[in-house]
Amino acid sequence: MSLMSFGCCTRFKMTPEELEQRYKSQEIDKLIEKDKQVLKRQVKLLLLGAGESGKSTFLKQMRIIHGIKFEQDLIREYQQIIYQNVVRGMKVLVDARDKLAIPWGDTSNVAVGLELLHFNNNQIIDVNRFTQFVPMLKKLWSDNGIRRAYERRREFQLSDSVEFFLNNIERISRSDYMPTNKDILHCRKATKGITEFVIPINTVPFLFVDVGGQRSQRQKWFSCFDSVTSILFLVSSSEFDQVLLEDRKTNRLEESRDIFDTIINNRIFSSVSIILFMNKYDLLVRKVANPETDIRWYFPQFTGNSHSIKDVQSFILAIFTGVKRDPKKQLYHHFTTAVDTENIKVVFNSVKDTILNRNLETLMLQ
Ligand SMILES: Nc1nc2c(ncn2[C@@H]2O[C@H](COP(=O)(O)OP(=O)(O)O)[C@@H](O)[C@H]2O)c(=O)[nH]1
Ligand SMILES: [Mg+2]
């Protein structure tokens, strides 16, 4: 015990127990104060957007870019989801071929297709089970009828990553297969509820909040609207010709615009910077180049050249910027490909400065 505290003890006649108690509570106060400081400096980023716009993929990129490895258990979990993504995806294609009355390319695939349809989606697929599926998957993926159904995928609900996995089936089906970062980025699992992840960036803790995007999940959004620094709003910009999974009739781009409308014009976010990520740019480029489709069929008000990526980009962007009611409210935007690490690295670097500046401004005001 130091002399100082000894003197203090005699002056106030504190027992050693009381002294210890006081010491402890001072330590706790210090910890609380430290927590407060961290919380004050913390940057809270909300990832919002419709289902399948790329929110969770963006968060995976944040881990990859900032060197936070996926744990072994998590990689194993992703591996099983990847197997499921492929098998379920092919089932959807087999079913769609039938419903769209597209003839089989090879009639010997009738039985193969039927066998796959019998697979119960809730079953877990491990390496051994997946190995049994592989010859069927390969055979079906090379069938003309399945390919034609794939070309017409806008007419039914198929996850965007199915093609990537089917094209990599050789690699994925090896017995020693381990998902790469790229595989993990393509792996699709719908988010339920709210996931938070903290990453220290330039010594500032960045708290990323990822939410489920589908209609049933959106009531939960309000619970994380407190002390937000910035909102990263993701749009799947390639979805102009697709309808919602939830009701199979609403245009996906229009649904996304309506959600954005409620966020950007919300008074709770009047001092929150909003950054629009016009995502799935890679798929948009492919779709616009495809002579079989035309944005005017879905958006007759489009007046540009429907196969010019620049024209389509500015039209889609205007759909979103057009809903903003406050002319003074800043709105930043980027066209992004969330599965492309190099692209997200560049985009996040520029976004980060905006966010940190904004954070500094609010800190000064406090
Ligand atoms: N090709 C491509 N696929 C993407 C892109 N962004 C996300 N995806 C895929 O789209 C699917 C849905 O993404 P996810 O992040 O789960 O969307 P969330 O519902 O908003 O969290 C996943 O299979 C992703 O791999 C992109 O920019 N390009
Ligand atoms: Mg998600």
Tab-separated table of C-alpha atoms and ligand atoms in Angstrom:
chain	number	residue	atom	x	y	z
A	1	MET	CA	0.000	0.000	0.000
A	2	SER	CA	1.401	3.427	-0.903
A	3	LEU	CA	1.852	6.236	1.605
A	4	MET	CA	-0.713	8.353	-0.196
A	5	SER	CA	-3.512	5.900	0.245
A	6	PHE	CA	-2.403	5.172	3.804
A	7	GLY	CA	-2.815	8.846	4.634
A	8	CYS	CA	-6.129	8.932	2.898
A	9	CYS	CA	-7.224	5.891	4.841
A	10	THR	CA	-6.450	7.411	8.223
A	11	ARG	CA	-8.028	10.732	7.326
A	12	PHE	CA	-11.396	9.216	6.379
A	13	LYS	CA	-11.105	6.276	8.718
A	14	MET	CA	-11.792	3.721	5.991
A	15	THR	CA	-11.404	0.071	6.740
A	16	PRO	CA	-9.139	-1.920	4.391
A	17	GLU	CA	-12.325	-3.560	2.990
A	18	GLU	CA	-13.894	-0.193	2.210
A	19	LEU	CA	-10.659	0.936	0.680
A	20	GLU	CA	-10.562	-2.115	-1.553
A	21	GLN	CA	-14.177	-1.567	-2.497
A	22	ARG	CA	-13.460	2.012	-3.451
A	23	TYR	CA	-10.418	0.988	-5.439
A	24	LYS	CA	-12.508	-1.571	-7.326
A	25	SER	CA	-15.284	0.866	-8.101
A	26	GLN	CA	-12.757	3.406	-9.378
A	27	GLU	CA	-11.344	0.728	-11.660
A	28	ILE	CA	-14.861	-0.044	-12.912
A	29	ASP	CA	-15.508	3.659	-13.496
A	30	LYS	CA	-12.323	3.824	-15.542
A	31	LEU	CA	-13.441	0.842	-17.616
A	32	ILE	CA	-16.874	2.344	-18.190
A	33	GLU	CA	-15.288	5.639	-19.196
A	34	LYS	CA	-12.991	3.811	-21.602
A	35	ASP	CA	-15.976	1.962	-23.076
A	36	LYS	CA	-17.755	5.275	-23.511
A	37	GLN	CA	-14.758	6.717	-25.321
A	38	VAL	CA	-14.619	3.704	-27.627
A	39	LEU	CA	-18.352	3.913	-28.257
A	40	LYS	CA	-18.041	7.607	-29.039
A	41	ARG	CA	-15.313	6.976	-31.564
A	42	GLN	CA	-16.990	3.879	-32.939
A	43	VAL	CA	-18.301	4.061	-36.470
A	44	LYS	CA	-21.601	2.259	-36.903
A	45	LEU	CA	-22.415	1.254	-40.457
A	46	LEU	CA	-25.798	-0.175	-41.357
A	47	LEU	CA	-26.004	-2.452	-44.371
A	48	LEU	CA	-29.495	-2.100	-45.816
A	49	GLY	CA	-31.202	-3.216	-49.021
A	50	ALA	CA	-33.632	-5.796	-50.398
A	51	GLY	CA	-32.985	-9.531	-50.189
A	52	GLU	CA	-30.069	-10.754	-52.327
A	53	SER	CA	-28.694	-7.264	-52.956
A	54	GLY	CA	-25.262	-8.259	-51.585
A	55	LYS	CA	-25.234	-7.022	-47.956
A	56	SER	CA	-23.742	-10.175	-46.431
A	57	THR	CA	-21.274	-10.516	-49.309
A	58	PHE	CA	-20.079	-6.973	-48.646
A	59	LEU	CA	-19.515	-7.846	-44.986
A	60	LYS	CA	-17.513	-10.944	-45.995
A	61	GLN	CA	-15.344	-8.643	-48.139
A	62	MET	CA	-14.726	-6.401	-45.133
A	63	ARG	CA	-13.314	-9.427	-43.296
A	64	ILE	CA	-11.171	-10.458	-46.262
A	65	ILE	CA	-9.853	-6.971	-46.983
A	66	HIS	CA	-8.990	-6.322	-43.327
A	67	GLY	CA	-7.274	-9.680	-42.885
A	68	ILE	CA	-9.746	-11.330	-40.493
A	69	LYS	CA	-9.635	-14.981	-41.505
A	70	PHE	CA	-12.750	-17.150	-41.607
A	71	GLU	CA	-12.540	-19.727	-38.798
A	72	GLN	CA	-12.170	-23.407	-39.775
A	73	ASP	CA	-15.658	-24.241	-38.459
A	74	LEU	CA	-17.152	-21.435	-40.474
A	75	ILE	CA	-15.360	-22.593	-43.640
A	76	ARG	CA	-16.775	-26.106	-43.087
A	77	GLU	CA	-20.223	-24.603	-42.687
A	78	TYR	CA	-19.804	-22.651	-45.918
A	79	GLN	CA	-18.697	-25.857	-47.641
A	80	GLN	CA	-22.002	-27.562	-46.783
A	81	ILE	CA	-24.000	-24.530	-47.853
A	82	ILE	CA	-22.136	-24.506	-51.176
A	83	TYR	CA	-23.069	-28.163	-51.765
A	84	GLN	CA	-26.653	-27.252	-50.940
A	85	ASN	CA	-26.597	-24.200	-53.207
A	86	VAL	CA	-25.574	-26.395	-56.157
A	87	VAL	CA	-27.971	-29.287	-55.561
A	88	ARG	CA	-30.977	-27.085	-54.800
A	89	GLY	CA	-30.095	-24.825	-57.729
A	90	MET	CA	-30.082	-27.762	-60.156
A	91	LYS	CA	-33.394	-28.959	-58.710
A	92	VAL	CA	-34.886	-25.541	-59.459
A	93	LEU	CA	-33.588	-25.776	-63.038
A	94	VAL	CA	-34.993	-29.282	-63.559
A	95	ASP	CA	-38.361	-28.171	-62.206
A	96	ALA	CA	-38.363	-24.983	-64.303
A	97	ARG	CA	-37.519	-26.906	-67.498
A	98	ASP	CA	-40.603	-28.996	-66.863
A	99	LYS	CA	-42.925	-26.070	-66.020
A	100	LEU	CA	-41.725	-24.044	-69.016
A	101	ALA	CA	-42.271	-27.144	-71.193
A	102	ILE	CA	-38.743	-27.025	-72.591
A	103	PRO	CA	-37.845	-30.430	-74.100
A	104	TRP	CA	-34.864	-32.330	-72.727
A	105	GLY	CA	-31.728	-32.108	-74.846
A	106	ASP	CA	-30.951	-35.732	-74.050
A	107	THR	CA	-33.941	-37.923	-73.131
A	108	SER	CA	-31.767	-40.186	-71.010
A	109	ASN	CA	-31.727	-37.272	-68.543
A	110	VAL	CA	-35.428	-37.749	-67.731
A	111	ALA	CA	-34.572	-40.337	-65.086
A	112	VAL	CA	-31.606	-38.327	-63.789
A	113	GLY	CA	-33.811	-35.264	-63.381
A	114	LEU	CA	-36.474	-37.267	-61.557
A	115	GLU	CA	-33.947	-38.735	-59.168
A	116	LEU	CA	-32.649	-35.294	-58.292
A	117	LEU	CA	-36.174	-33.947	-57.758
A	118	HIS	CA	-36.688	-36.611	-55.091
A	119	PHE	CA	-33.923	-35.133	-52.967
A	120	ASN	CA	-35.316	-33.577	-49.789
A	121	ASN	CA	-34.013	-30.013	-49.450
A	122	ASN	CA	-33.700	-30.250	-45.673
A	123	GLN	CA	-31.173	-33.063	-45.807
A	124	ILE	CA	-27.605	-32.206	-44.923
A	125	ILE	CA	-25.146	-32.789	-47.760
A	126	ASP	CA	-21.700	-33.871	-46.669
A	127	VAL	CA	-18.730	-34.637	-48.938
A	128	ASN	CA	-19.793	-38.260	-49.512
A	129	ARG	CA	-23.375	-37.400	-50.308
A	130	PHE	CA	-22.239	-34.641	-52.647
A	131	THR	CA	-19.909	-37.027	-54.496
A	132	GLN	CA	-22.962	-39.147	-55.336
A	133	PHE	CA	-24.678	-36.141	-56.874
A	134	VAL	CA	-21.746	-34.964	-58.989
A	135	PRO	CA	-22.201	-37.217	-62.081
A	136	MET	CA	-25.890	-36.251	-62.205
A	137	LEU	CA	-25.136	-32.557	-61.833
A	138	LYS	CA	-22.540	-32.667	-64.605
A	139	LYS	CA	-24.839	-34.550	-66.944
A	140	LEU	CA	-27.737	-32.178	-66.328
A	141	TRP	CA	-25.655	-29.002	-66.610
A	142	SER	CA	-24.556	-30.097	-70.094
A	143	ASP	CA	-28.144	-30.788	-71.208
A	144	ASN	CA	-29.527	-28.304	-73.775
A	145	GLY	CA	-32.936	-28.242	-72.106
A	146	ILE	CA	-31.432	-27.263	-68.751
A	147	ARG	CA	-29.315	-24.610	-70.459
A	148	ARG	CA	-32.380	-23.163	-72.142
A	149	ALA	CA	-34.196	-23.095	-68.811
A	150	TYR	CA	-31.141	-21.330	-67.367
A	151	GLU	CA	-31.344	-18.678	-70.107
A	152	ARG	CA	-34.949	-18.040	-69.023
A	153	ARG	CA	-34.085	-17.774	-65.307
A	154	ARG	CA	-35.735	-14.371	-64.930
A	155	GLU	CA	-39.059	-16.250	-65.152
A	156	PHE	CA	-38.383	-18.200	-61.949
A	157	GLN	CA	-36.275	-17.828	-58.781
A	158	LEU	CA	-32.678	-18.959	-59.080
A	159	SER	CA	-29.796	-17.745	-56.929
A	160	ASP	CA	-27.109	-15.823	-58.863
A	161	SER	CA	-24.256	-18.009	-57.657
A	162	VAL	CA	-25.549	-21.348	-59.020
A	163	GLU	CA	-23.812	-20.811	-62.369
A	164	PHE	CA	-20.485	-20.033	-60.689
A	165	PHE	CA	-20.568	-23.278	-58.684
A	166	LEU	CA	-21.746	-25.432	-61.586
A	167	ASN	CA	-18.930	-24.071	-63.734
A	168	ASN	CA	-16.488	-25.002	-60.960
A	169	ILE	CA	-17.962	-28.421	-60.232
A	170	GLU	CA	-14.712	-30.324	-60.976
A	171	ARG	CA	-12.865	-28.396	-58.289
A	172	ILE	CA	-15.712	-28.371	-55.778
A	173	SER	CA	-16.239	-32.116	-56.042
A	174	ARG	CA	-12.669	-33.080	-55.104
A	175	SER	CA	-12.529	-35.059	-51.874
A	176	ASP	CA	-10.014	-32.593	-50.364
A	177	TYR	CA	-12.049	-29.547	-51.393
A	178	MET	CA	-11.814	-26.480	-49.154
A	179	PRO	CA	-13.804	-23.370	-50.092
A	180	THR	CA	-11.631	-20.470	-51.264
A	181	ASN	CA	-12.471	-16.875	-50.374
A	182	LYS	CA	-14.064	-16.521	-53.790
A	183	ASP	CA	-16.293	-19.556	-53.136
A	184	ILE	CA	-17.272	-18.125	-49.759
A	185	LEU	CA	-18.194	-14.838	-51.438
A	186	HIS	CA	-20.497	-16.670	-53.849
A	187	CYS	CA	-22.010	-18.883	-51.161
A	188	ARG	CA	-25.627	-17.877	-50.562
A	189	LYS	CA	-27.403	-18.140	-47.241
A	190	ALA	CA	-30.314	-15.821	-46.481
A	191	THR	CA	-29.641	-13.723	-43.361
A	192	LYS	CA	-32.189	-14.091	-40.579
A	193	GLY	CA	-32.248	-11.458	-37.854
A	194	ILE	CA	-29.308	-9.124	-37.281
A	195	THR	CA	-25.572	-9.843	-37.362
A	196	GLU	CA	-22.990	-7.445	-35.968
A	197	PHE	CA	-19.278	-7.541	-36.701
A	198	VAL	CA	-16.580	-5.162	-35.444
A	199	ILE	CA	-13.433	-4.489	-37.449
A	200	PRO	CA	-10.771	-2.035	-36.263
A	201	ILE	CA	-9.864	0.209	-39.190
A	202	ASN	CA	-7.171	2.913	-38.727
A	203	THR	CA	-7.570	2.262	-34.944
A	204	VAL	CA	-11.268	3.174	-35.119
A	205	PRO	CA	-13.710	0.349	-34.375
A	206	PHE	CA	-16.092	-0.047	-37.301
A	207	LEU	CA	-19.286	-1.825	-36.301
A	208	PHE	CA	-20.977	-3.356	-39.343
A	209	VAL	CA	-24.621	-4.271	-38.904
A	210	ASP	CA	-25.988	-6.772	-41.425
A	211	VAL	CA	-29.717	-7.472	-41.558
A	212	GLY	CA	-32.106	-9.797	-43.370
A	213	GLY	CA	-33.497	-8.013	-46.434
A	214	GLN	CA	-36.649	-9.911	-47.294
A	215	ARG	CA	-40.058	-8.480	-46.430
A	216	SER	CA	-40.572	-10.665	-43.344
A	217	GLN	CA	-37.177	-9.550	-41.984
A	218	ARG	CA	-37.599	-5.816	-42.349
A	219	GLN	CA	-39.611	-5.155	-39.153
A	220	LYS	CA	-36.369	-5.913	-37.325
A	221	TRP	CA	-34.506	-3.076	-39.046
A	222	PHE	CA	-35.821	-0.384	-36.671
A	223	SER	CA	-34.095	-1.937	-33.670
A	224	CYS	CA	-30.667	-1.020	-35.061
A	225	PHE	CA	-31.378	2.561	-36.180
A	226	ASP	CA	-29.770	4.108	-33.079
A	227	SER	CA	-26.517	6.165	-33.365
A	228	VAL	CA	-25.770	5.227	-36.948
A	229	THR	CA	-22.799	6.913	-38.646
A	230	SER	CA	-23.554	5.889	-42.225
A	231	ILE	CA	-25.925	3.695	-44.153
A	232	LEU	CA	-24.587	1.580	-46.965
A	233	PHE	CA	-27.646	0.896	-49.086
A	234	LEU	CA	-27.192	-1.966	-51.533
A	235	VAL	CA	-29.165	-2.331	-54.753
A	236	SER	CA	-28.943	-5.264	-57.085
A	237	SER	CA	-28.693	-3.120	-60.207
A	238	SER	CA	-29.013	-6.108	-62.562
A	239	GLU	CA	-32.508	-7.042	-61.410
A	240	PHE	CA	-34.543	-4.789	-63.730
A	241	ASP	CA	-36.165	-7.809	-65.411
A	242	GLN	CA	-36.788	-9.904	-62.281
A	243	VAL	CA	-39.647	-10.238	-59.800
A	244	LEU	CA	-39.570	-10.685	-56.020
A	245	LEU	CA	-39.074	-14.041	-54.371
A	246	GLU	CA	-41.615	-12.996	-51.729
A	247	ASP	CA	-44.639	-12.467	-54.024
A	248	ARG	CA	-43.385	-13.461	-57.475
A	249	LYS	CA	-44.901	-10.395	-59.098
A	250	THR	CA	-43.370	-7.104	-57.868
A	251	ASN	CA	-40.448	-5.892	-59.980
A	252	ARG	CA	-37.287	-6.239	-57.872
A	253	LEU	CA	-35.817	-2.880	-58.850
A	254	GLU	CA	-39.070	-1.114	-57.932
A	255	GLU	CA	-39.208	-2.871	-54.556
A	256	SER	CA	-35.629	-1.818	-53.914
A	257	ARG	CA	-36.435	1.797	-54.866
A	258	ASP	CA	-39.432	1.826	-52.482
A	259	ILE	CA	-37.290	0.606	-49.579
A	260	PHE	CA	-34.676	3.214	-50.424
A	261	ASP	CA	-37.408	5.872	-50.439
A	262	THR	CA	-38.368	5.045	-46.824
A	263	ILE	CA	-34.722	5.204	-45.734
A	264	ILE	CA	-33.389	8.283	-47.515
A	265	ASN	CA	-36.462	10.369	-46.665
A	266	ASN	CA	-36.601	9.203	-43.055
A	267	ARG	CA	-36.111	12.027	-40.542
A	268	ILE	CA	-34.219	9.702	-38.184
A	269	PHE	CA	-31.435	9.680	-40.775
A	270	SER	CA	-31.364	13.407	-41.526
A	271	SER	CA	-27.766	13.666	-40.267
A	272	VAL	CA	-26.634	10.221	-41.414
A	273	SER	CA	-24.562	9.943	-44.592
A	274	ILE	CA	-26.085	7.543	-47.082
A	275	ILE	CA	-23.995	5.714	-49.640
A	276	LEU	CA	-25.677	3.855	-52.469
A	277	PHE	CA	-23.986	0.751	-53.759
A	278	MET	CA	-25.386	-0.058	-57.180
A	279	ASN	CA	-24.247	-3.638	-56.869
A	280	LYS	CA	-24.007	-6.672	-59.193
A	281	TYR	CA	-22.454	-4.459	-61.838
A	282	ASP	CA	-20.851	-7.563	-63.445
A	283	LEU	CA	-24.302	-9.099	-63.974
A	284	LEU	CA	-25.719	-5.797	-65.204
A	285	VAL	CA	-23.004	-5.560	-67.868
A	286	ARG	CA	-23.821	-9.087	-69.043
A	287	LYS	CA	-27.542	-8.477	-69.105
A	288	VAL	CA	-27.294	-5.206	-71.014
A	289	ALA	CA	-25.069	-6.860	-73.632
A	290	ASN	CA	-27.554	-9.719	-74.104
A	291	PRO	CA	-29.538	-9.212	-77.346
A	292	GLU	CA	-32.346	-11.419	-75.959
A	293	THR	CA	-33.439	-8.852	-73.386
A	294	ASP	CA	-34.257	-5.158	-73.304
A	295	ILE	CA	-34.769	-2.843	-70.336
A	296	ARG	CA	-37.586	-1.064	-72.232
A	297	TRP	CA	-39.794	-4.167	-71.863
A	298	TYR	CA	-39.794	-3.559	-68.098
A	299	PHE	CA	-39.268	0.207	-67.957
A	300	PRO	CA	-40.996	1.720	-71.018
A	301	GLN	CA	-39.942	5.207	-69.876
A	302	PHE	CA	-36.315	4.346	-70.753
A	303	THR	CA	-35.342	6.412	-73.771
A	304	GLY	CA	-31.634	5.680	-74.242
A	305	ASN	CA	-29.844	2.909	-76.090
A	306	SER	CA	-30.879	-0.225	-74.226
A	307	HIS	CA	-27.609	-2.017	-75.026
A	308	SER	CA	-25.392	0.824	-73.872
A	309	ILE	CA	-24.163	0.133	-70.344
A	310	LYS	CA	-23.651	3.856	-69.704
A	311	ASP	CA	-27.241	4.697	-70.686
A	312	VAL	CA	-28.701	1.894	-68.582
A	313	GLN	CA	-26.478	2.787	-65.623
A	314	SER	CA	-27.562	6.414	-65.543
A	315	PHE	CA	-31.221	5.451	-65.984
A	316	ILE	CA	-31.128	2.997	-63.063
A	317	LEU	CA	-29.201	5.406	-60.873
A	318	ALA	CA	-31.766	8.143	-61.580
A	319	ILE	CA	-34.560	5.838	-60.385
A	320	PHE	CA	-32.892	5.925	-56.965
A	321	THR	CA	-31.579	9.472	-56.761
A	322	GLY	CA	-35.006	10.614	-57.997
A	323	VAL	CA	-36.811	9.597	-54.799
A	324	LYS	CA	-34.702	11.854	-52.536
A	325	ARG	CA	-36.931	14.725	-51.348
A	326	ASP	CA	-34.395	16.947	-49.571
A	327	PRO	CA	-32.207	18.597	-52.225
A	328	LYS	CA	-29.601	19.459	-49.561
A	329	LYS	CA	-29.143	15.875	-48.425
A	330	GLN	CA	-25.896	14.449	-49.775
A	331	LEU	CA	-26.079	11.114	-51.508
A	332	TYR	CA	-22.965	9.276	-52.634
A	333	HIS	CA	-23.057	6.345	-55.040
A	334	HIS	CA	-20.796	3.664	-56.511
A	335	PHE	CA	-21.376	0.897	-59.037
A	336	THR	CA	-19.950	-2.210	-57.379
A	337	THR	CA	-19.365	-5.939	-57.792
A	338	ALA	CA	-19.486	-7.293	-54.241
A	339	VAL	CA	-17.925	-10.652	-55.189
A	340	ASP	CA	-14.838	-8.877	-56.581
A	341	THR	CA	-12.354	-8.182	-53.760
A	342	GLU	CA	-10.208	-5.729	-55.771
A	343	ASN	CA	-13.269	-3.679	-56.697
A	344	ILE	CA	-14.563	-3.508	-53.109
A	345	LYS	CA	-11.091	-2.606	-51.849
A	346	VAL	CA	-11.001	0.468	-54.087
A	347	VAL	CA	-14.602	1.469	-53.394
A	348	PHE	CA	-14.335	0.991	-49.631
A	349	ASN	CA	-11.161	3.052	-49.495
A	350	SER	CA	-12.936	6.065	-50.888
A	351	VAL	CA	-16.068	5.453	-48.807
A	352	LYS	CA	-13.981	5.126	-45.642
A	353	ASP	CA	-12.710	8.685	-45.890
A	354	THR	CA	-16.234	10.061	-46.246
A	355	ILE	CA	-17.303	8.026	-43.222
A	356	LEU	CA	-14.335	8.970	-41.042
A	357	ASN	CA	-14.744	12.663	-41.868
A	358	ARG	CA	-18.404	12.440	-40.992
A	359	ASN	CA	-17.539	10.699	-37.748
A	360	LEU	CA	-15.028	13.397	-36.855
A	361	GLU	CA	-17.615	16.111	-37.505
A	362	THR	CA	-20.122	14.488	-35.137
A	363	LEU	CA	-17.429	13.989	-32.494
A	364	MET	CA	-16.613	17.715	-32.633
A	365	LEU	CA	-20.268	18.590	-32.199
A	366	GLN	CA	-20.599	16.507	-29.035
B	1	LIG	N1	-22.201	-11.951	-59.638
B	1	LIG	C1	-22.413	-11.304	-58.499
B	1	LIG	N2	-22.987	-11.930	-57.472
B	1	LIG	C2	-23.178	-11.231	-56.329
B	1	LIG	C3	-22.790	-9.873	-56.179
B	1	LIG	N3	-23.109	-9.492	-54.931
B	1	LIG	C4	-23.649	-10.546	-54.318
B	1	LIG	N4	-23.708	-11.608	-55.160
B	1	LIG	C5	-24.274	-12.929	-54.894
B	1	LIG	O1	-25.669	-12.748	-54.707
B	1	LIG	C6	-26.160	-13.610	-53.695
B	1	LIG	C7	-26.872	-12.812	-52.628
B	1	LIG	O2	-25.934	-12.021	-51.923
B	1	LIG	P1	-26.050	-11.763	-50.355
B	1	LIG	O3	-24.831	-11.028	-49.937
B	1	LIG	O4	-26.379	-13.017	-49.635
B	1	LIG	O5	-27.311	-10.770	-50.320
B	1	LIG	P2	-28.078	-10.168	-49.051
B	1	LIG	O6	-29.390	-10.872	-49.016
B	1	LIG	O7	-28.262	-8.712	-49.392
B	1	LIG	O8	-27.232	-10.388	-47.851
B	1	LIG	C8	-24.957	-14.390	-53.167
B	1	LIG	O9	-24.926	-15.647	-53.791
B	1	LIG	C9	-23.765	-13.551	-53.611
B	1	LIG	O10	-22.628	-14.344	-53.870
B	1	LIG	C10	-22.185	-9.223	-57.305
B	1	LIG	O11	-21.838	-8.038	-57.286
B	1	LIG	N5	-22.023	-9.989	-58.438
B	2	MG	MG	-27.704	-11.335	-46.081
